[in-house]
Coordinates of C-alpha atoms and ligand atoms in Angstrom, one line a residue:
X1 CA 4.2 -52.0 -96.2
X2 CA 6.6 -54.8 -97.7
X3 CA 6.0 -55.1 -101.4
X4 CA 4.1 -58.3 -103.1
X5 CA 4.3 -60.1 -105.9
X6 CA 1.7 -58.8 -108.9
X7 CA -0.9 -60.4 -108.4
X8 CA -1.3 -63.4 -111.3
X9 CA 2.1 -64.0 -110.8
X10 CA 4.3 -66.5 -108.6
X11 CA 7.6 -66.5 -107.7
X12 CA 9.1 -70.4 -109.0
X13 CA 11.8 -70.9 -105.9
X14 CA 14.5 -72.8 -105.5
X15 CA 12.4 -76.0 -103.6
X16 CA 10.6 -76.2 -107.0
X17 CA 12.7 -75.5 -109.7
X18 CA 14.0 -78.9 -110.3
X19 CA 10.6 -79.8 -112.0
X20 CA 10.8 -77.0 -114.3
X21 CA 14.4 -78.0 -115.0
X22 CA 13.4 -81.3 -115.6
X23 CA 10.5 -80.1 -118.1
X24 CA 12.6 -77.7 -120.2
X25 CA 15.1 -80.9 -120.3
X26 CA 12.7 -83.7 -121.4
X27 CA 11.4 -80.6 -124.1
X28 CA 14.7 -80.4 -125.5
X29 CA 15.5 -83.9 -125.6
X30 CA 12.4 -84.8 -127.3
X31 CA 12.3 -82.0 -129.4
X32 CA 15.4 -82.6 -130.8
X33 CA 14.8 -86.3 -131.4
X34 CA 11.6 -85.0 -133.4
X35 CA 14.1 -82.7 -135.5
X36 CA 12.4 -79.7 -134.3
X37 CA 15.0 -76.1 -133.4
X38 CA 14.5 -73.9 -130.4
X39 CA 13.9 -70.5 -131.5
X40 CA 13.9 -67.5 -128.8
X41 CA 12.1 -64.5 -129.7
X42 CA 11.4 -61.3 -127.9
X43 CA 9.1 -61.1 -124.7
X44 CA 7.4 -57.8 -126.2
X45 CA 6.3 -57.1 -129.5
X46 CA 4.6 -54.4 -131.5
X47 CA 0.8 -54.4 -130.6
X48 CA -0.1 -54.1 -134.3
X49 CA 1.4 -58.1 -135.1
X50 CA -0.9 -59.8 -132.1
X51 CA -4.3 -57.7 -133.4
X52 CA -3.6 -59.2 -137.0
X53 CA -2.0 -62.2 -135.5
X54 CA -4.4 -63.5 -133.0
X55 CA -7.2 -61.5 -134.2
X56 CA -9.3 -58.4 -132.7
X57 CA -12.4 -60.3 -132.1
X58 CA -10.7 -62.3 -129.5
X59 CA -10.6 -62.2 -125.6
X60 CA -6.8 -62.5 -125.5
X61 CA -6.5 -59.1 -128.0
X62 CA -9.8 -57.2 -126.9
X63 CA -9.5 -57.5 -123.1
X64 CA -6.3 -59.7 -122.0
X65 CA -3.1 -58.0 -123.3
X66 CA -0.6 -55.9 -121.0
X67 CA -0.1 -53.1 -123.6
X68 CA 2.2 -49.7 -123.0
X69 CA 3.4 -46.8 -125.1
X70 CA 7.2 -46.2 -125.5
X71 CA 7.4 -42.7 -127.5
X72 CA 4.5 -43.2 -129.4
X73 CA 5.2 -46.8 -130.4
X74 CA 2.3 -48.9 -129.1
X75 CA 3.8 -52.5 -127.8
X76 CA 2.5 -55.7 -125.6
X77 CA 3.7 -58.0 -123.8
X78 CA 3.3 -61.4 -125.8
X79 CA -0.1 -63.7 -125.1
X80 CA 1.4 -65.9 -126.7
X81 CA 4.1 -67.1 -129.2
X82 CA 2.9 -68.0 -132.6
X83 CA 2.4 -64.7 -133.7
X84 CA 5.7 -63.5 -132.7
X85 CA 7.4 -66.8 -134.2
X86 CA 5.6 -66.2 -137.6
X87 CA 7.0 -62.5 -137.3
X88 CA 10.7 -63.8 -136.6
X89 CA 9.7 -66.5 -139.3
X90 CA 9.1 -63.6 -142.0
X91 CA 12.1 -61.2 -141.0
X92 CA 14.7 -63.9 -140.8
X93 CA 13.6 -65.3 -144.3
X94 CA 13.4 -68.8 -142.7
X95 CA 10.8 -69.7 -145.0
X96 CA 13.4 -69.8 -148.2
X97 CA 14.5 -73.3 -146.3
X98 CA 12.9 -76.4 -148.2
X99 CA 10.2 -77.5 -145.5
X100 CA 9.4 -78.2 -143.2
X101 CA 10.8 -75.6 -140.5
X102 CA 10.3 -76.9 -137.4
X103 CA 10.7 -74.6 -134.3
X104 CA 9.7 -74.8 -130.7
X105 CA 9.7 -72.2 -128.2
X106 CA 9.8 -72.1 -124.2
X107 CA 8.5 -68.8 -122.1
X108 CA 6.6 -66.3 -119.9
X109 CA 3.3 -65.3 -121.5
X110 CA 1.2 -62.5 -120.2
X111 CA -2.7 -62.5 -120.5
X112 CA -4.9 -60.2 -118.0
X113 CA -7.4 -62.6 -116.9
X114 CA -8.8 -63.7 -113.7
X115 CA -6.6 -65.2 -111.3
X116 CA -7.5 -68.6 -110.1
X117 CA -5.6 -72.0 -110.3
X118 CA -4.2 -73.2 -113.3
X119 CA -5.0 -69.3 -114.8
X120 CA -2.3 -66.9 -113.7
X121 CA -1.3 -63.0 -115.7
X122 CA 2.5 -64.7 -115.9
X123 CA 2.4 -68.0 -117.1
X124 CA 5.0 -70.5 -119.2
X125 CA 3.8 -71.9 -122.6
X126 CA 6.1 -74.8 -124.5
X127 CA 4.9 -74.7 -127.8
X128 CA 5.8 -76.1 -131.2
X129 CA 5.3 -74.5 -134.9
X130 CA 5.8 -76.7 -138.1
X131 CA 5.7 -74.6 -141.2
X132 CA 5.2 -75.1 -144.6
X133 CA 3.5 -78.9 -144.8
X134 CA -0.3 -79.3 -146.0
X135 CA -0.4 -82.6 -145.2
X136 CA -1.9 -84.3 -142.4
X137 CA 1.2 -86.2 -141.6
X138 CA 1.9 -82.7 -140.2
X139 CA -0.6 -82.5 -137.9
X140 CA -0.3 -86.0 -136.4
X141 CA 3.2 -85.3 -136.2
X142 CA 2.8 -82.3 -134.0
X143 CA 0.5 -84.2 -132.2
X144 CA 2.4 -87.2 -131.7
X145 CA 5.6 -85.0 -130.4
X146 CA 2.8 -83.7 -127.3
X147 CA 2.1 -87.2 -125.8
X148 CA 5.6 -88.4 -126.4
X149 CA 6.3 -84.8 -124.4
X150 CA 4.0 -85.8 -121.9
X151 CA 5.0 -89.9 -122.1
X152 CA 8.8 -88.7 -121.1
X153 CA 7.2 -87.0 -117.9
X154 CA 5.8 -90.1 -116.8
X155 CA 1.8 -88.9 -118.4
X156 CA 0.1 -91.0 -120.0
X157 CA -3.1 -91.1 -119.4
X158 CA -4.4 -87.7 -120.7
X159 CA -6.5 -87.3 -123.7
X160 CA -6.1 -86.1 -126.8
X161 CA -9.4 -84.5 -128.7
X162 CA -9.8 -83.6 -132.0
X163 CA -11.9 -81.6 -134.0
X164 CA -11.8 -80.0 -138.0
X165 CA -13.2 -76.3 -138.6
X166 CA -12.5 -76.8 -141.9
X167 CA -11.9 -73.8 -144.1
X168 CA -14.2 -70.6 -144.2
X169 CA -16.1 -72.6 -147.0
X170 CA -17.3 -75.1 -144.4
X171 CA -17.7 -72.8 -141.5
X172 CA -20.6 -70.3 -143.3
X173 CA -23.5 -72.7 -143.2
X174 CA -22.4 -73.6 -139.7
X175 CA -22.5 -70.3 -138.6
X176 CA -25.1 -69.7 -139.5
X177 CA -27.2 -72.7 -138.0
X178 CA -25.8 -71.9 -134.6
X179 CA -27.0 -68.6 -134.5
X180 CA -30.6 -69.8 -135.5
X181 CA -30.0 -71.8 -132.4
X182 CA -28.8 -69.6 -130.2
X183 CA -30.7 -66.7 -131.0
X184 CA -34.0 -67.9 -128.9
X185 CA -31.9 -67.4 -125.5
X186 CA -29.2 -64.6 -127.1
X187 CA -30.6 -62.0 -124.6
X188 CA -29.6 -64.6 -121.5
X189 CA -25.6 -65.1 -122.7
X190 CA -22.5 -62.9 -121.2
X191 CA -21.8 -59.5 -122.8
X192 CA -19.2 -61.8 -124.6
X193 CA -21.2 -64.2 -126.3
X194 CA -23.3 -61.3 -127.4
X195 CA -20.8 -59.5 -129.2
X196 CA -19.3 -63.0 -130.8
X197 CA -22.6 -63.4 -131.6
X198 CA -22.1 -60.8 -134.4
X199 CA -18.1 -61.1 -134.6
X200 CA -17.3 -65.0 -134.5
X201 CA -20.5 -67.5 -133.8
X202 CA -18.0 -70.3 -133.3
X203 CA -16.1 -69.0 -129.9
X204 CA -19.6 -68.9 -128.2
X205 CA -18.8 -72.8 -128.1
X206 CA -15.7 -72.0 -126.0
X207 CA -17.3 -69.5 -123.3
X208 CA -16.2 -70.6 -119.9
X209 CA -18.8 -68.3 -117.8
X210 CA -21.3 -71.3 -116.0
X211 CA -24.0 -69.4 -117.0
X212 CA -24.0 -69.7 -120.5
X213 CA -23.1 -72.9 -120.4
X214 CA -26.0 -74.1 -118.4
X215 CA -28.1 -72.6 -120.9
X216 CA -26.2 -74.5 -124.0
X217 CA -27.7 -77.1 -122.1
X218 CA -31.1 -75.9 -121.2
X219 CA -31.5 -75.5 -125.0
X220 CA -29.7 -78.2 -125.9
X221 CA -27.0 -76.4 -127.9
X222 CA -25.2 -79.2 -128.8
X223 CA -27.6 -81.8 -130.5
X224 CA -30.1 -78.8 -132.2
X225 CA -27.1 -78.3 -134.5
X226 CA -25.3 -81.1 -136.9
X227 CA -21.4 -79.7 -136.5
X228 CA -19.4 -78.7 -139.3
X229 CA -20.1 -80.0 -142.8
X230 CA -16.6 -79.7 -144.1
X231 CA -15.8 -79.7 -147.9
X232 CA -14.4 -82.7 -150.2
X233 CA -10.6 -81.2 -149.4
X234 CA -11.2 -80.6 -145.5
X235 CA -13.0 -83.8 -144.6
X236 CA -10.3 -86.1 -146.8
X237 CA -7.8 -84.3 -144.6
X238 CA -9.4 -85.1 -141.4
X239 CA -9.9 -88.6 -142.5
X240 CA -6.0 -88.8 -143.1
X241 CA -5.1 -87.2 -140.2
X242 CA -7.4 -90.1 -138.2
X243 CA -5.6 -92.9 -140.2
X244 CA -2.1 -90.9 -139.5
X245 CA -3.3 -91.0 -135.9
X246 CA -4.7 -94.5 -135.8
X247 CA -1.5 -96.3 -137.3
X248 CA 1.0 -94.1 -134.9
X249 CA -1.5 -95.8 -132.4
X250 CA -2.6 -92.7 -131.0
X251 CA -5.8 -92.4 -129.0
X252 CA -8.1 -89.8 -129.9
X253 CA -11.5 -88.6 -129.1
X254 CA -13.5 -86.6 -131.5
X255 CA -14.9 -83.6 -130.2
X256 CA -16.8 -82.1 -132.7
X257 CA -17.4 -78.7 -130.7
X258 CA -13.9 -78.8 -129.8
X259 CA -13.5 -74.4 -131.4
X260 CA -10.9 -72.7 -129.8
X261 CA -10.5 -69.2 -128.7
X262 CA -8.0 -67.9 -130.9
X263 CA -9.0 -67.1 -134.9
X264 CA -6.1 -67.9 -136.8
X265 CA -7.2 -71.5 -136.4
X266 CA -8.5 -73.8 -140.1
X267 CA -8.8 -77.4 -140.6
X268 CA -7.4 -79.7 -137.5
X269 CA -7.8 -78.4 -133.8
X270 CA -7.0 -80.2 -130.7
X271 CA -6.8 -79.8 -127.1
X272 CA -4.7 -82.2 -124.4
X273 CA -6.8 -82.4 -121.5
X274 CA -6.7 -84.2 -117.8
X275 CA -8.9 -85.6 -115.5
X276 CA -7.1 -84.4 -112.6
X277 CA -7.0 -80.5 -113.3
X278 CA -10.5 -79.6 -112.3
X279 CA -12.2 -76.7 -114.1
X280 CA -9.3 -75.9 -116.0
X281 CA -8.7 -79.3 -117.7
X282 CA -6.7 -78.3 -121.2
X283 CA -2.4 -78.9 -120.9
X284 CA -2.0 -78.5 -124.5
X285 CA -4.1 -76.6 -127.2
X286 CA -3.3 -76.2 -130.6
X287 CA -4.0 -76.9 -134.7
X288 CA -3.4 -75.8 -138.4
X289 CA -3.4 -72.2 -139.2
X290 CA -2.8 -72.4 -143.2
X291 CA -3.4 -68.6 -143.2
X292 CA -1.6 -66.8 -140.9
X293 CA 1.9 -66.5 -142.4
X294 CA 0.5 -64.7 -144.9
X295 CA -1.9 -62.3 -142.9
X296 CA 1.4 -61.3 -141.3
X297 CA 2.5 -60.6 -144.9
X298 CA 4.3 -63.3 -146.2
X299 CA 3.8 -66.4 -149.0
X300 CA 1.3 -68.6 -148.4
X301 CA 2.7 -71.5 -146.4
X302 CA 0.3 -74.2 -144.5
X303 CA 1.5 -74.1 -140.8
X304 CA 0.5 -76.4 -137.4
X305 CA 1.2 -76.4 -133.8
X306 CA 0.5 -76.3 -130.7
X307 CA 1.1 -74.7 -126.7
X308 CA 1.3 -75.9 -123.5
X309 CA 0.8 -74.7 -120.3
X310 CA 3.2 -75.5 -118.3
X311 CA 2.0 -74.6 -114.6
X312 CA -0.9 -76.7 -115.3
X313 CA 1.5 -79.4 -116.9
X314 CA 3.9 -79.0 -113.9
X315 CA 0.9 -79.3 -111.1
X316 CA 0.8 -82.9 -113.0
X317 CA 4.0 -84.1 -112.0
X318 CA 4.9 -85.1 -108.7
X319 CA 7.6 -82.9 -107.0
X320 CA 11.1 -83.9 -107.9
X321 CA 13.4 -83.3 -104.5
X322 CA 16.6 -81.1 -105.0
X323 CA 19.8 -82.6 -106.0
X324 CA 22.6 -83.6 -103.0
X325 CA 25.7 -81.6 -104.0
X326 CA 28.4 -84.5 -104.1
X327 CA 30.6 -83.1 -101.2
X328 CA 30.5 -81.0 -97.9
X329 CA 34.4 -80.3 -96.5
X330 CA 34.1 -80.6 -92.8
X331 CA 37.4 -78.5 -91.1
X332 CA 38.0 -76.0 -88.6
X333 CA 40.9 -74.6 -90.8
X334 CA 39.1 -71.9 -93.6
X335 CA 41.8 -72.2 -96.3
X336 CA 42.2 -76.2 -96.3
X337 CA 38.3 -76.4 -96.3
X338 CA 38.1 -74.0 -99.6
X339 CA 41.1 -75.0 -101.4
X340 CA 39.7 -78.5 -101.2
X341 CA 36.0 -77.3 -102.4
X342 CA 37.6 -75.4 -105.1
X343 CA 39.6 -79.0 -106.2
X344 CA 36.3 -80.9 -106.0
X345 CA 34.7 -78.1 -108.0
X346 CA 37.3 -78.2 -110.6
X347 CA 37.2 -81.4 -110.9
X348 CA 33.4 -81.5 -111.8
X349 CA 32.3 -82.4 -108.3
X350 CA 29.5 -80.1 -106.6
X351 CA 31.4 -79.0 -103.5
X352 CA 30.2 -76.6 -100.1
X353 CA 32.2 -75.8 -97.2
X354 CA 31.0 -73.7 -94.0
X355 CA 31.3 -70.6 -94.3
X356 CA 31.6 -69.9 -90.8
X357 CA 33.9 -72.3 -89.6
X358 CA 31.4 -73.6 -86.7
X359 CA 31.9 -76.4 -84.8
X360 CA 32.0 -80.0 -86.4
X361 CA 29.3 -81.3 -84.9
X362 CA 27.4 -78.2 -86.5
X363 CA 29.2 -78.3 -89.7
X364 CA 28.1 -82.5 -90.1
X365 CA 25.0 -81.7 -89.2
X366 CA 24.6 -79.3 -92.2
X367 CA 26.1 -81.6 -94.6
X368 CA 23.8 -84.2 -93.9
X369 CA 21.2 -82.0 -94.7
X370 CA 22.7 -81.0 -98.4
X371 CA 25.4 -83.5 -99.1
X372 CA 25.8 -87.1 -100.0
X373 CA 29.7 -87.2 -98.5
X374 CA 31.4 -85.7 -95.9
X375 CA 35.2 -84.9 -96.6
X376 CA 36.4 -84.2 -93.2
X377 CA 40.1 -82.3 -92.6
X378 CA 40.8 -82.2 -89.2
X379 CA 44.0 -82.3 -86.8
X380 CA 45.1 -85.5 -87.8
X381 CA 44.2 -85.5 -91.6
X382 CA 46.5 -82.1 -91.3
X383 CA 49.1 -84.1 -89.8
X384 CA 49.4 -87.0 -91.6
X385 CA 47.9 -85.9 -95.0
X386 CA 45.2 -88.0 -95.6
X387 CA 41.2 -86.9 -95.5
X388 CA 38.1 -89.0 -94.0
X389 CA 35.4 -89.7 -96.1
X390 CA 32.3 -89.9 -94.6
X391 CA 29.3 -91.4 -96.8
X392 CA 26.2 -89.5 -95.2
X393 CA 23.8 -92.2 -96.1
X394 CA 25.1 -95.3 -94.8
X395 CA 28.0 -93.0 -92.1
X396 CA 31.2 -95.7 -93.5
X397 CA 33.6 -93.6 -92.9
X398 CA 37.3 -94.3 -94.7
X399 CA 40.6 -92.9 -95.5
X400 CA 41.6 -91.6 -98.9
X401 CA 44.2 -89.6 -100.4
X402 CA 43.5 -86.4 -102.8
X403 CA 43.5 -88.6 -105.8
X404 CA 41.0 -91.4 -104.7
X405 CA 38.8 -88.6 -103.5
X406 CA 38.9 -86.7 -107.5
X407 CA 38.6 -90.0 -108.8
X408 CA 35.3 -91.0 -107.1
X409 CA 32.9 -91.7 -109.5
X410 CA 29.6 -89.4 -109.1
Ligands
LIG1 P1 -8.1 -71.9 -121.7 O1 -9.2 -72.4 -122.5 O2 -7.8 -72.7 -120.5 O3 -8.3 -70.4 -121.4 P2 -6.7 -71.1 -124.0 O4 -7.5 -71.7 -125.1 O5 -6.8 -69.7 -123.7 O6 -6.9 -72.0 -122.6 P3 -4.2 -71.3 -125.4 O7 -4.1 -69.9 -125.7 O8 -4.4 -72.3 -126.5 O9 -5.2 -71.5 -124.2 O10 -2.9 -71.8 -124.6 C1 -2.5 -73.1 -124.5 C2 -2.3 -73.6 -123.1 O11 -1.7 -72.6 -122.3 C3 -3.6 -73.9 -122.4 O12 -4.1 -75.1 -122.7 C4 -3.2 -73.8 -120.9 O13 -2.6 -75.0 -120.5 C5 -2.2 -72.7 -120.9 N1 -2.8 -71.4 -120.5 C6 -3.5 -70.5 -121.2 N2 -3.9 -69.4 -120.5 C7 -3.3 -69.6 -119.3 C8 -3.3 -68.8 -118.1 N3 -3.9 -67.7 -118.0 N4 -2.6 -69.3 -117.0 C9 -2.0 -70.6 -117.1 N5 -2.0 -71.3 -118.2 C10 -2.7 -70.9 -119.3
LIG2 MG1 -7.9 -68.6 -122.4

């Protein structure tokens, strides 16, 4: 029996690639504008940093990771990327730069979940990390740098919620009140809401099982409890980051049980969603995680940012075709046809000749399948040393010389 693919994995081929190539582009171009460095950090990491990291009462660490032993050292494939930037952060004493360091990242991430679209085992997050700014302008910043992102990909009509957790102060009483409310249907939830029941209240808010989520409903989850009272500091730091957003001219839409699944999350959350993804809407989810850096061990430093998913950004984009190469040499003489793809190649031209020296009829044929010219050597061109030129879009067909051809403008 032939041997498949994992399954939660897919193979990006050739017909496709373009769009990807095109993504990673538009990243680095806007990225760069924004000031922001690309940082590339290992695939695998030690399983201890994403269990501190992203935090052992979440999915992604309690049932999701791809984890092995390699002589008795326990490692996992990454989740995701903040915790391993925050690690490279720490041991490459980035953080003795003045801030902000701003870093952005592009890669596989592995999470064992349940196949279905837009949710693969191998997927692609681009994500950005800004360390070492308290300030709001920090937040709208990151946020600003996702829909110009998406803008330069021709989206422009997804939205952007927020939401504020605010710090452990403001999230006690909360807690609290949405157990009281859940607790007259606890016995109905999924055997994960159960155990954030004890672990994390606030993640209940971000179940995805239908289920419970009728029954937030049915008990009318959302309006028997009044949302997060956040402290003096918290709530004049949403407020800033809504004036931040409302003079970049921004549009956002408060979501005030907008929680997120992973833990290391305080103050501003947000999520990037579409209308045309069905069940799984979010592009881009991130926020502020002021105390991360230093649960991984080093000096306090404010932090925000944010990841995308780029499958689900990609299946937003309509198809780019692949490129023409600029020339196909047309001969029934092998060593003209490659010297002359070799010249065209050296001179910056993409260049393909046939390989099997078939007929010309064949040979055109195939070039007007890959090719925007034709440069055809044949008896005559040999003889009188000249080559025809043969524009496969509109078939003019001219003479030229070796120079006019190299100094054709692509
Ligand atoms: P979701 O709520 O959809 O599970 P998440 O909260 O787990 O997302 P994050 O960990 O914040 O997601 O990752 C950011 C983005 O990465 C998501 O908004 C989504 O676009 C993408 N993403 C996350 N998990 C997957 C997956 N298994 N397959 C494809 N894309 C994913
Ligand atoms: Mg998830």
């Amino acid at each position: 029996m032939s041997i498949k693919a994992p399954k939660g994995t897919r193979d990006i081929l050739p017909s496709e690639v373009k769009n990807w190539q095109q993504i990673e582009k538009n990243a680095c171009d806007v990225f760069t504008k924004f000031n922001f460095k690309e940082i590339r950090t290992p695939i695998f990491e030690d399983t201890n940093l994403f269990e501190r990291g992203v935090g052992d009462t979440t999915d992604i660490v309690n049932k999701e990771m791809y984890t092995f032993l390699k002589s008795d050292r326990s490692l996992t494939l990454r989740p995701e990327n903040t915790a391993g930037v925050v690690r490279a952060y720490l041991e490459n004493n980035l953080y003795r730069e003045s801030p902000p360091v701003k870093l952005w990242y592009f890669g596989p991430m592995f999470r064992y979940e349940r196949p279905q679209a837009g949710r693969q085992r191998q997927f692609h997050q681009i994500g950005v990390e800004m360390f070492g700014i308290q300030d709001a302008s920090a937040d709208a910043e990151c946020i600003m740098l996702a829909s110009e992102f998406l803008k330069s990909l021709g989206l422009n009509d997804l939205v952007v919620e927020i939401n504020s957790l605010g710090c452990s102060k403001c999230r006690a009483d909360y807690k609290e009140q949405l157990k009281k409310a859940i607790a007259p249907f606890l016995d109905k939830l999924c055997d994960d809401c159960k155990s954030r029941y004890e672990k994390n209240p606030l993640r209940i808010l971000d179940c995805k099982n239908e289920t419970c989520n009728k029954l937030f409903e049915e008990y009318d989850l959302k309006n028997s409890v009044s949302g997060i009272k956040l402290c003096d500091e918290c709530s004049d730091h949403y407020n800033k980051l809504k004036q931040y957003l409302n003079s970049l001219n921004i549009k956002y839409v408060e979501n005030t049980f907008l929680v997120r699944g992973l833990d290391y999350y305080t103050k501003t959350v947000f999520e990037i969603k579409s209308n045309n993804l069905g069940s799984q809407n979010a592009v881009c989810g991130g926020g502020r995680y002021d105390g991360l850096v230093e649960t991984l061990g080093g000096p306090h430093t404010p932090a925000v940012g944010w990841a995308m998913g780029v499958e689900r950004l990609n299946s937003l984009i309509p198809q780019l075709n692949e490129d023409l190469i600029d020339f196909f040499v047309v001969s029934d003489n092998q060593i003209e046809a490659v010297k002359l793809t070799c010249k065209l190649r050296e001179h910056g031209f993409s260049a393909e000749f046939d390989y099997n020296s078939r007929k010309f009829a064949k040979q055109l044929e195939k070039a007007a399948k890959i090719a925007k010219s034709a440069v055809i050597i044949g008896e005559d061109e040999l003889k009188n040393g000249y080559y025809t030129l043969k524009n496969l879009e509109n078939s003019v067909q001219e003479k030229v010389s070796l120079e006019e051809l190299t100094a054709i403008k692509k």
